[in-house]
């Protein structure tokens, strides 16, 4: 089984390549932006046709949500054009494509959990570009799984957990948005979920292709997430004092891109079809919070 991972240096990509390296029966092709420009039609076709992977996991993405409001062309090139080129090449060689997407494809104004069947209505350029990428994958590759996730964090890259721990060293008090809700999701758990699907494909099990939601539980606000991070960090002696936290409404923390107020994803479908349970982010942080101190 030969697997191509694009975006191998991102949060999910790093976790994927680490886990795949432990699989003796799998040949891993790890590609970063220097190895493969996914926006280059001829480069994508040549690379995939030369390597002929059985499964492609597209973890490459433009994720600078606010900068995307100004860098529209670049965001669409990476998040929409790139997935389309990968999907077309995957279709040509009969490969299965696993593509990572986002909660930002939704408006965020629903009451309750977002299901895969809910109508997308992105409110930002980033969300629009990711939705365009989903649609390109659906139209271009028959054997596709689109995994929407949310609030990704890991030991690598920039993310909320690392930001909070850094701020705790220099701030006695912090104001955190308290009216946006979602499920924090550990990148390592996303990688594990993707590998469960890889195993199902490799075993030639019946696969229901399409869109799946995967994120963490319990659902919380950013304020509640920060509160939990600091409680764990103090308990594990990573920080000496917990900053005083104040919840604020979104309008008091304006950003160029509009964030969904509700990013809570229903993960029942992926559990039903693949036996994949939601990520337990509290357990992850309790186990490895020291890995975020850098």
Coordinates of C-alpha atoms in Angstrom, one line a residue:
X1 CA 0.0 0.0 0.0
X2 CA 1.5 3.3 -1.2
X3 CA 0.3 6.5 0.5
X4 CA 1.0 10.1 -0.6
X5 CA 0.6 12.8 2.1
X6 CA 0.6 16.4 0.9
X7 CA 1.2 19.2 3.3
X8 CA 3.4 16.9 5.4
X9 CA 4.8 19.7 7.5
X10 CA 1.5 21.0 8.7
X11 CA -0.1 20.1 12.0
X12 CA -2.0 17.1 10.6
X13 CA 0.6 16.3 8.1
X14 CA 3.3 15.9 10.7
X15 CA 1.2 13.6 12.8
X16 CA 0.2 11.6 9.7
X17 CA 3.8 11.0 8.6
X18 CA 4.9 10.1 12.1
X19 CA 2.1 7.5 12.5
X20 CA 2.5 6.1 8.9
X21 CA 6.3 5.6 9.5
X22 CA 5.3 3.0 12.1
X23 CA 3.4 1.0 9.5
X24 CA 5.8 -1.6 7.9
X25 CA 3.3 -2.5 5.2
X26 CA 2.9 1.0 3.9
X27 CA 5.2 3.0 1.7
X28 CA 4.8 6.7 2.6
X29 CA 5.5 9.6 0.2
X30 CA 5.6 12.8 2.2
X31 CA 5.4 16.0 0.1
X32 CA 5.7 19.5 1.4
X33 CA 5.3 22.7 -0.7
X34 CA 8.9 22.5 -1.9
X35 CA 8.5 18.9 -3.0
X36 CA 5.1 19.4 -4.7
X37 CA 3.3 22.7 -5.6
X38 CA -0.3 21.5 -5.6
X39 CA -1.4 24.6 -7.6
X40 CA 0.8 23.6 -10.5
X41 CA -1.2 21.4 -12.9
X42 CA 1.7 19.7 -14.7
X43 CA 3.7 19.2 -11.5
X44 CA 0.7 17.5 -9.7
X45 CA -0.1 15.2 -12.7
X46 CA 3.6 14.3 -13.2
X47 CA 4.2 13.6 -9.5
X48 CA 1.2 11.5 -8.9
X49 CA 1.5 9.6 -12.2
X50 CA 5.2 8.9 -11.4
X51 CA 4.5 7.6 -7.8
X52 CA 1.1 6.0 -8.4
X53 CA -0.1 6.0 -4.8
X54 CA -3.1 3.9 -3.8
X55 CA -4.3 6.5 -1.3
X56 CA -3.7 10.3 -1.3
X57 CA -4.2 12.3 1.9
X58 CA -4.4 16.0 1.1
X59 CA -3.4 17.8 4.3
X60 CA -2.1 20.8 2.4
X61 CA -4.1 24.0 3.0
X62 CA -4.0 27.8 3.2
X63 CA -5.0 28.4 6.8
X64 CA -4.3 32.1 7.4
X65 CA -8.0 32.9 8.0
X66 CA -7.6 36.6 8.3
X67 CA -4.9 37.1 5.6
X68 CA -7.2 35.3 3.2
X69 CA -9.5 38.3 3.1
X70 CA -6.7 40.1 1.3
X71 CA -5.0 37.1 -0.4
X72 CA -8.1 35.8 -2.1
X73 CA -6.3 34.4 -5.2
X74 CA -3.7 32.6 -3.2
X75 CA -6.3 31.1 -0.8
X76 CA -8.4 29.8 -3.7
X77 CA -5.3 28.5 -5.5
X78 CA -4.2 26.3 -2.5
X79 CA -7.6 25.4 -1.1
X80 CA -9.6 25.0 -4.3
X81 CA -7.5 24.6 -7.4
X82 CA -4.9 22.4 -5.7
X83 CA -7.5 19.8 -4.4
X84 CA -9.1 19.7 -7.9
X85 CA -5.8 18.9 -9.5
X86 CA -5.0 16.2 -6.9
X87 CA -8.5 14.8 -7.4
X88 CA -8.2 14.7 -11.1
X89 CA -4.9 12.8 -10.9
X90 CA -6.3 10.5 -8.3
X91 CA -9.2 9.7 -10.5
X92 CA -6.9 9.0 -13.4
X93 CA -4.9 6.3 -11.5
X94 CA -7.9 5.0 -9.5
X95 CA -6.6 6.2 -6.1
X96 CA -8.7 7.0 -3.1
X97 CA -8.5 10.6 -2.0
X98 CA -8.9 11.7 1.7
X99 CA -9.2 15.5 1.9
X100 CA -9.3 17.6 5.0
X101 CA -11.8 20.5 5.2
X102 CA -13.2 22.8 7.9
X103 CA -16.2 24.0 10.0
X104 CA -15.8 27.4 8.3
X105 CA -17.9 26.1 5.3
X106 CA -20.9 26.8 7.6
X107 CA -22.4 30.1 8.5
X108 CA -22.3 29.2 12.2
X109 CA -25.8 30.4 12.9
X110 CA -27.5 27.0 13.4
X111 CA -28.9 26.0 16.8
X112 CA -27.4 22.6 17.6
X113 CA -24.9 20.4 15.9
X114 CA -23.9 20.7 12.3
X115 CA -24.5 17.5 10.3
X116 CA -22.9 16.6 7.0
X117 CA -26.2 17.2 5.2
X118 CA -26.6 20.8 6.4
X119 CA -26.2 23.4 3.7
X120 CA -22.9 25.2 3.7
X121 CA -22.9 29.0 3.8
X122 CA -19.3 30.2 4.4
X123 CA -18.9 33.7 5.8
X124 CA -15.2 34.3 5.0
X125 CA -12.8 34.0 2.0
X126 CA -11.1 31.1 3.8
X127 CA -14.4 29.3 4.2
X128 CA -15.4 30.0 0.6
X129 CA -12.1 28.6 -0.7
X130 CA -12.4 25.4 1.4
X131 CA -16.0 24.8 0.2
X132 CA -14.8 25.3 -3.4
X133 CA -12.2 22.7 -2.7
X134 CA -14.7 20.3 -1.3
X135 CA -16.9 20.6 -4.4
X136 CA -13.9 20.2 -6.7
X137 CA -13.0 17.0 -5.0
X138 CA -16.6 15.7 -5.2
X139 CA -16.8 16.4 -8.9
X140 CA -13.4 15.2 -9.9
X141 CA -12.7 11.9 -7.9
X142 CA -15.2 9.1 -7.4
X143 CA -13.4 7.6 -4.4
X144 CA -13.2 10.5 -2.0
X145 CA -13.6 11.1 1.7
X146 CA -13.9 14.7 2.8
X147 CA -13.2 15.1 6.5
X148 CA -14.4 18.4 8.1
X149 CA -12.8 19.2 11.4
X150 CA -12.4 22.2 13.7
X151 CA -10.2 24.1 16.2
X152 CA -7.1 22.1 15.4
X153 CA -4.2 22.1 17.8
X154 CA -1.0 20.2 18.1
X155 CA 2.6 20.4 19.4
X156 CA 3.6 21.9 16.1
X157 CA 2.9 25.1 14.3
X158 CA 0.7 28.0 15.5
X159 CA -2.5 27.1 17.4
X160 CA -4.6 28.3 20.3
X161 CA -3.1 26.1 23.0
X162 CA 0.4 27.3 22.3
X163 CA -0.7 30.9 22.1
X164 CA -2.5 30.7 25.4
X165 CA 0.5 29.1 27.2
X166 CA 2.8 31.8 25.7
X167 CA 0.5 34.6 26.8
X168 CA 0.3 33.1 30.3
X169 CA 4.0 33.9 30.8
X170 CA 3.5 37.6 30.2
X171 CA -0.1 38.4 31.2
X172 CA -1.9 38.3 34.6
X173 CA -5.3 38.7 32.9
X174 CA -6.7 37.8 29.5
X175 CA -10.0 38.6 27.7
X176 CA -11.2 35.6 25.6
X177 CA -14.1 35.3 23.2
X178 CA -16.9 33.5 25.0
X179 CA -19.7 33.4 22.4
X180 CA -18.1 31.1 19.7
X181 CA -18.5 27.4 20.3
X182 CA -16.8 24.4 18.8
X183 CA -14.9 21.2 19.4
X184 CA -11.1 21.5 19.9
X185 CA -9.4 18.7 17.9
X186 CA -6.0 17.3 18.4
X187 CA -4.1 16.9 15.1
X188 CA -2.8 13.5 16.2
X189 CA -6.4 12.2 16.6
X190 CA -7.3 13.5 13.2
X191 CA -4.3 11.6 11.8
X192 CA -5.4 8.5 13.7
X193 CA -8.9 8.8 12.3
X194 CA -7.6 9.2 8.8
X195 CA -5.5 6.0 9.2
X196 CA -8.6 4.1 10.4
X197 CA -10.1 5.0 7.1
X198 CA -6.9 4.1 5.3
X199 CA -7.0 0.7 6.9
X200 CA -10.6 0.2 5.8
X201 CA -9.7 1.1 2.2
X202 CA -6.6 -1.2 2.3
X203 CA -8.8 -4.1 3.6
X204 CA -11.2 -3.5 0.7
X205 CA -14.1 -3.0 3.1
X206 CA -17.2 -1.4 1.6
X207 CA -16.7 2.3 1.9
X208 CA -19.4 5.0 1.8
X209 CA -17.6 7.8 0.1
X210 CA -18.6 11.4 0.8
X211 CA -18.4 14.0 3.6
X212 CA -17.7 13.1 7.3
X213 CA -17.3 15.3 10.4
X214 CA -14.6 14.7 12.9
X215 CA -13.8 16.9 15.9
X216 CA -13.3 17.0 19.6
X217 CA -15.6 16.7 22.7
X218 CA -16.8 18.3 24.8
X219 CA -17.9 21.4 22.9
X220 CA -16.8 24.6 24.5
X221 CA -16.3 28.3 23.9
X222 CA -12.9 29.7 23.3
X223 CA -13.1 31.1 26.9
X224 CA -13.9 27.7 28.3
X225 CA -11.1 26.1 26.2
X226 CA -8.6 28.6 27.6
X227 CA -9.8 28.1 31.1
X228 CA -9.3 24.3 30.8
X229 CA -5.8 24.8 29.2
X230 CA -4.7 26.9 32.2
X231 CA -6.2 24.6 34.8
X232 CA -4.3 21.7 33.3
X233 CA -1.1 23.7 32.8
X234 CA -1.1 24.8 36.5
X235 CA -1.9 21.3 37.7
X236 CA 1.1 20.0 35.6
X237 CA 3.3 22.8 36.9
X238 CA 3.8 24.1 33.4
X239 CA 2.8 27.6 34.5
X240 CA 2.9 28.9 38.1
X241 CA -0.2 31.1 38.0
X242 CA -3.4 31.1 36.1
X243 CA -4.2 34.4 34.4
X244 CA -7.6 36.0 35.3
X245 CA -9.9 35.3 32.4
X246 CA -12.8 37.4 31.2
X247 CA -15.3 36.2 28.6
X248 CA -16.0 38.8 25.9
X249 CA -18.5 38.9 23.0
X250 CA -17.2 38.5 19.4
X251 CA -17.8 42.2 18.7
X252 CA -15.2 43.2 21.3
X253 CA -12.6 41.2 19.4
X254 CA -13.0 42.2 15.8
X255 CA -11.1 40.3 13.1
X256 CA -10.9 40.8 9.3
X257 CA -12.6 37.4 8.7
X258 CA -15.9 36.5 10.3
X259 CA -15.7 33.4 12.5
X260 CA -18.7 31.0 12.9
X261 CA -20.4 31.4 16.2
X262 CA -21.3 27.8 16.1
X263 CA -18.6 25.3 15.0
X264 CA -20.1 22.3 16.7
X265 CA -19.9 19.3 14.4
X266 CA -22.0 16.2 14.7
X267 CA -19.5 13.2 14.6
X268 CA -22.1 10.4 14.7
X269 CA -21.7 9.5 11.0
X270 CA -18.0 8.8 11.2
X271 CA -18.6 6.7 14.3
X272 CA -21.3 4.7 12.7
X273 CA -19.4 4.0 9.5
X274 CA -15.8 3.6 10.7
X275 CA -16.1 3.2 14.5
X276 CA -14.1 6.4 15.0
X277 CA -14.9 8.2 18.2
X278 CA -14.7 12.0 18.7
X279 CA -11.3 13.4 19.9
X280 CA -11.0 13.7 23.7
X281 CA -9.1 17.0 23.8
X282 CA -9.0 17.2 27.6
X283 CA -7.4 13.8 27.9
X284 CA -4.8 14.8 25.2
X285 CA -3.8 18.0 27.1
X286 CA -3.7 16.2 30.4
X287 CA -1.3 13.7 28.9
X288 CA 1.0 15.9 26.8
X289 CA 0.6 19.6 27.8
X290 CA 4.4 19.8 28.4
X291 CA 4.9 19.3 24.7
X292 CA 3.4 22.8 24.1
X293 CA 5.8 24.8 26.2
X294 CA 8.1 25.7 23.4

